[in-house]
C-alpha positions as YAML, in Angstrom:
chain: A
units: angstrom
residues:
- id: 1
  name: MET
  ca: [156.04, 149.95, -90.87]
- id: 2
  name: LYS
  ca: [158.95, 147.50, -91.43]
- id: 3
  name: ASN
  ca: [162.36, 148.49, -91.10]
- id: 4
  name: PHE
  ca: [162.62, 150.23, -94.51]
- id: 5
  name: LYS
  ca: [161.79, 153.69, -95.61]
- id: 6
  name: ILE
  ca: [158.93, 154.77, -98.04]
- id: 7
  name: GLN
  ca: [161.88, 156.10, -100.46]
- id: 8
  name: GLU
  ca: [163.44, 152.59, -100.56]
- id: 9
  name: VAL
  ca: [160.02, 151.35, -101.63]
- id: 10
  name: ARG
  ca: [159.54, 153.95, -104.41]
- id: 11
  name: LYS
  ca: [162.97, 153.36, -105.55]
- id: 12
  name: LEU
  ca: [162.43, 149.73, -106.09]
- id: 13
  name: VAL
  ca: [158.91, 150.52, -107.39]
- id: 14
  name: LYS
  ca: [160.26, 152.88, -110.10]
- id: 15
  name: GLN
  ca: [162.37, 149.79, -111.37]
- id: 16
  name: LEU
  ca: [159.08, 147.99, -111.98]
- id: 17
  name: ASP
  ca: [157.00, 150.99, -113.32]
- id: 18
  name: PRO
  ca: [158.64, 154.22, -113.64]
- id: 19
  name: THR
  ca: [155.10, 156.05, -113.75]
- id: 20
  name: ALA
  ca: [153.97, 154.56, -110.47]
- id: 21
  name: LYS
  ca: [153.42, 156.73, -107.48]
- id: 22
  name: VAL
  ca: [153.74, 155.15, -104.11]
- id: 23
  name: HIS
  ca: [152.04, 157.03, -101.04]
- id: 24
  name: ALA
  ca: [152.67, 156.29, -97.40]
- id: 25
  name: ARG
  ca: [148.96, 155.81, -96.71]
- id: 26
  name: VAL
  ca: [148.81, 153.25, -99.52]
- id: 27
  name: LEU
  ca: [151.92, 151.19, -98.08]
- id: 28
  name: ARG
  ca: [150.46, 151.03, -94.67]
- id: 29
  name: ILE
  ca: [147.00, 149.73, -95.93]
- id: 30
  name: ALA
  ca: [148.90, 147.30, -98.36]
- id: 31
  name: GLN
  ca: [150.93, 146.11, -95.50]
- id: 32
  name: GLN
  ca: [147.64, 145.64, -93.25]
- id: 33
  name: ASP
  ca: [145.71, 144.00, -96.24]
- id: 34
  name: GLY
  ca: [148.50, 141.32, -97.05]
- id: 35
  name: TYR
  ca: [151.88, 140.58, -96.30]
- id: 36
  name: CYS
  ca: [155.13, 142.25, -97.57]
- id: 37
  name: ALA
  ca: [158.33, 140.02, -97.66]
- id: 38
  name: THR
  ca: [161.51, 141.87, -97.90]
- id: 39
  name: VAL
  ca: [165.33, 141.25, -98.32]
- id: 40
  name: MET
  ca: [167.56, 143.67, -96.74]
- id: 41
  name: ARG
  ca: [171.22, 143.91, -97.04]
- id: 42
  name: ASP
  ca: [173.33, 146.34, -95.00]
- id: 43
  name: GLY
  ca: [170.12, 147.90, -93.65]
- id: 44
  name: LYS
  ca: [168.91, 148.88, -97.33]
- id: 45
  name: LEU
  ca: [165.96, 147.52, -98.89]
- id: 46
  name: ILE
  ca: [167.01, 145.16, -102.10]
- id: 47
  name: GLY
  ca: [163.98, 143.07, -102.63]
- id: 48
  name: MET
  ca: [160.10, 142.81, -101.77]
- id: 49
  name: GLY
  ca: [157.10, 141.23, -102.70]
- id: 50
  name: TRP
  ca: [153.27, 141.51, -101.84]
- id: 51
  name: ILE
  ca: [150.93, 138.68, -101.31]
- id: 52
  name: PHE
  ca: [147.18, 139.04, -100.58]
- id: 53
  name: ALA
  ca: [144.91, 136.30, -99.76]
- id: 54
  name: ARG
  ca: [141.13, 135.85, -100.74]
- id: 55
  name: GLN
  ca: [138.55, 133.41, -100.48]
- id: 56
  name: THR
  ca: [136.67, 132.42, -103.58]
- id: 57
  name: LEU
  ca: [133.77, 129.92, -103.85]
- id: 58
  name: LEU
  ca: [136.14, 127.40, -105.02]
- id: 59
  name: ARG
  ca: [139.38, 128.02, -102.92]
- id: 60
  name: ARG
  ca: [141.72, 129.81, -100.61]
- id: 61
  name: GLN
  ca: [143.97, 131.48, -103.07]
- id: 62
  name: ALA
  ca: [146.72, 134.42, -102.93]
- id: 63
  name: VAL
  ca: [147.69, 136.74, -105.37]
- id: 64
  name: ILE
  ca: [151.40, 138.00, -105.68]
- id: 65
  name: GLU
  ca: [151.93, 141.45, -106.50]
- id: 66
  name: ASP
  ca: [154.91, 143.95, -107.11]
- id: 67
  name: MET
  ca: [157.74, 141.63, -106.88]
- id: 68
  name: ILE
  ca: [160.71, 143.46, -107.17]
- id: 69
  name: VAL
  ca: [164.65, 142.92, -106.81]
- id: 70
  name: ASP
  ca: [166.99, 146.03, -107.19]
- id: 71
  name: ALA
  ca: [168.73, 145.99, -110.58]
- id: 72
  name: GLU
  ca: [172.04, 145.78, -108.78]
- id: 73
  name: TRP
  ca: [171.05, 142.79, -106.91]
- id: 74
  name: ARG
  ca: [169.58, 140.67, -109.49]
- id: 75
  name: ARG
  ca: [170.75, 137.13, -110.34]
- id: 76
  name: GLN
  ca: [171.94, 136.76, -106.73]
- id: 77
  name: GLY
  ca: [169.24, 134.79, -105.21]
- id: 78
  name: VAL
  ca: [167.33, 137.73, -103.88]
- id: 79
  name: ALA
  ca: [164.04, 136.78, -105.85]
- id: 80
  name: THR
  ca: [164.32, 133.40, -104.33]
- id: 81
  name: GLU
  ca: [164.68, 134.50, -100.86]
- id: 82
  name: VAL
  ca: [161.64, 136.86, -101.37]
- id: 83
  name: MET
  ca: [159.57, 134.04, -103.14]
- id: 84
  name: GLN
  ca: [160.47, 131.52, -100.30]
- id: 85
  name: LYS
  ca: [158.83, 134.10, -97.73]
- id: 86
  name: LEU
  ca: [155.69, 134.83, -99.66]
- id: 87
  name: ILE
  ca: [155.29, 130.85, -100.20]
- id: 88
  name: THR
  ca: [155.67, 130.09, -96.62]
- id: 89
  name: TRP
  ca: [153.44, 132.81, -95.66]
- id: 90
  name: ALA
  ca: [150.77, 131.28, -97.93]
- id: 91
  name: LYS
  ca: [151.21, 127.95, -96.48]
- id: 92
  name: GLN
  ca: [150.66, 129.36, -92.93]
- id: 93
  name: GLN
  ca: [147.33, 130.95, -94.18]
- id: 94
  name: LYS
  ca: [146.41, 127.68, -95.49]
- id: 95
  name: ILE
  ca: [146.20, 128.90, -99.07]
- id: 96
  name: ASP
  ca: [145.30, 126.30, -102.04]
- id: 97
  name: VAL
  ca: [146.76, 128.12, -104.84]
- id: 98
  name: ILE
  ca: [148.97, 131.19, -105.54]
- id: 99
  name: GLU
  ca: [148.50, 133.14, -108.60]
- id: 100
  name: LEU
  ca: [150.60, 136.05, -110.15]
- id: 101
  name: ILE
  ca: [150.67, 137.84, -113.30]
- id: 102
  name: THR
  ca: [153.50, 139.30, -115.41]
- id: 103
  name: ASN
  ca: [154.33, 140.85, -118.61]
- id: 104
  name: PRO
  ca: [155.42, 138.21, -121.22]
- id: 105
  name: LYS
  ca: [158.26, 140.39, -122.25]
- id: 106
  name: ARG
  ca: [159.56, 139.90, -118.79]
- id: 107
  name: VAL
  ca: [161.70, 137.11, -120.09]
- id: 108
  name: ALA
  ca: [164.03, 136.89, -116.68]
- id: 109
  name: ALA
  ca: [160.82, 137.21, -114.45]
- id: 110
  name: ASN
  ca: [158.98, 134.55, -116.41]
- id: 111
  name: ARG
  ca: [161.93, 132.04, -116.40]
- id: 112
  name: PHE
  ca: [162.34, 132.48, -112.51]
- id: 113
  name: TYR
  ca: [158.37, 131.83, -111.88]
- id: 114
  name: ARG
  ca: [158.63, 128.64, -113.97]
- id: 115
  name: LYS
  ca: [161.65, 127.50, -112.09]
- id: 116
  name: THR
  ca: [159.84, 128.29, -108.83]
- id: 117
  name: GLY
  ca: [157.26, 126.01, -109.97]
- id: 118
  name: PHE
  ca: [154.59, 128.21, -111.31]
- id: 119
  name: ARG
  ca: [152.85, 127.07, -114.49]
- id: 120
  name: LEU
  ca: [151.36, 129.07, -117.18]
- id: 121
  name: HIS
  ca: [147.46, 129.06, -116.83]
- id: 122
  name: LYS
  ca: [145.97, 129.52, -120.10]
- id: 123
  name: THR
  ca: [143.41, 132.09, -119.73]
- id: 124
  name: ASN
  ca: [142.13, 135.51, -120.73]
- id: 125
  name: HIS
  ca: [143.22, 138.31, -118.38]
- id: 126
  name: TYR
  ca: [141.01, 141.09, -118.56]
- id: 127
  name: LEU
  ca: [140.99, 144.70, -116.70]
- id: 128
  name: LEU
  ca: [138.35, 147.20, -116.55]
- id: 129
  name: ARG
  ca: [139.77, 150.73, -115.53]
- id: 130
  name: LEU
  ca: [137.33, 152.77, -113.47]
...
């Protein structure tokens, strides 16, 4: 694992989704299947984001998930630092397009993604819970 503890990941994830449960095994699998960009300050995890590559019939794309910055560190450039690491990884993997989904009610996050260069793709996003 990286230089952070699972408790630190759990603390950040709770800020994104208070009902979420993060298990060490799942964290290890996610790290193996994708890339986790992290930002540390004074040995403490303050920001992170996950990106996973996939090949479709049309393109090589990646999906960003669970982009989180500790509430105490927001608006200090941490999200930009995480995003730059994710985009750099995607370029190294020869990714054609990066996608992400965020709740329209997350105004600051939506503003940040647009500022970073993401454009809203008009589509219906469906989920089937199994």
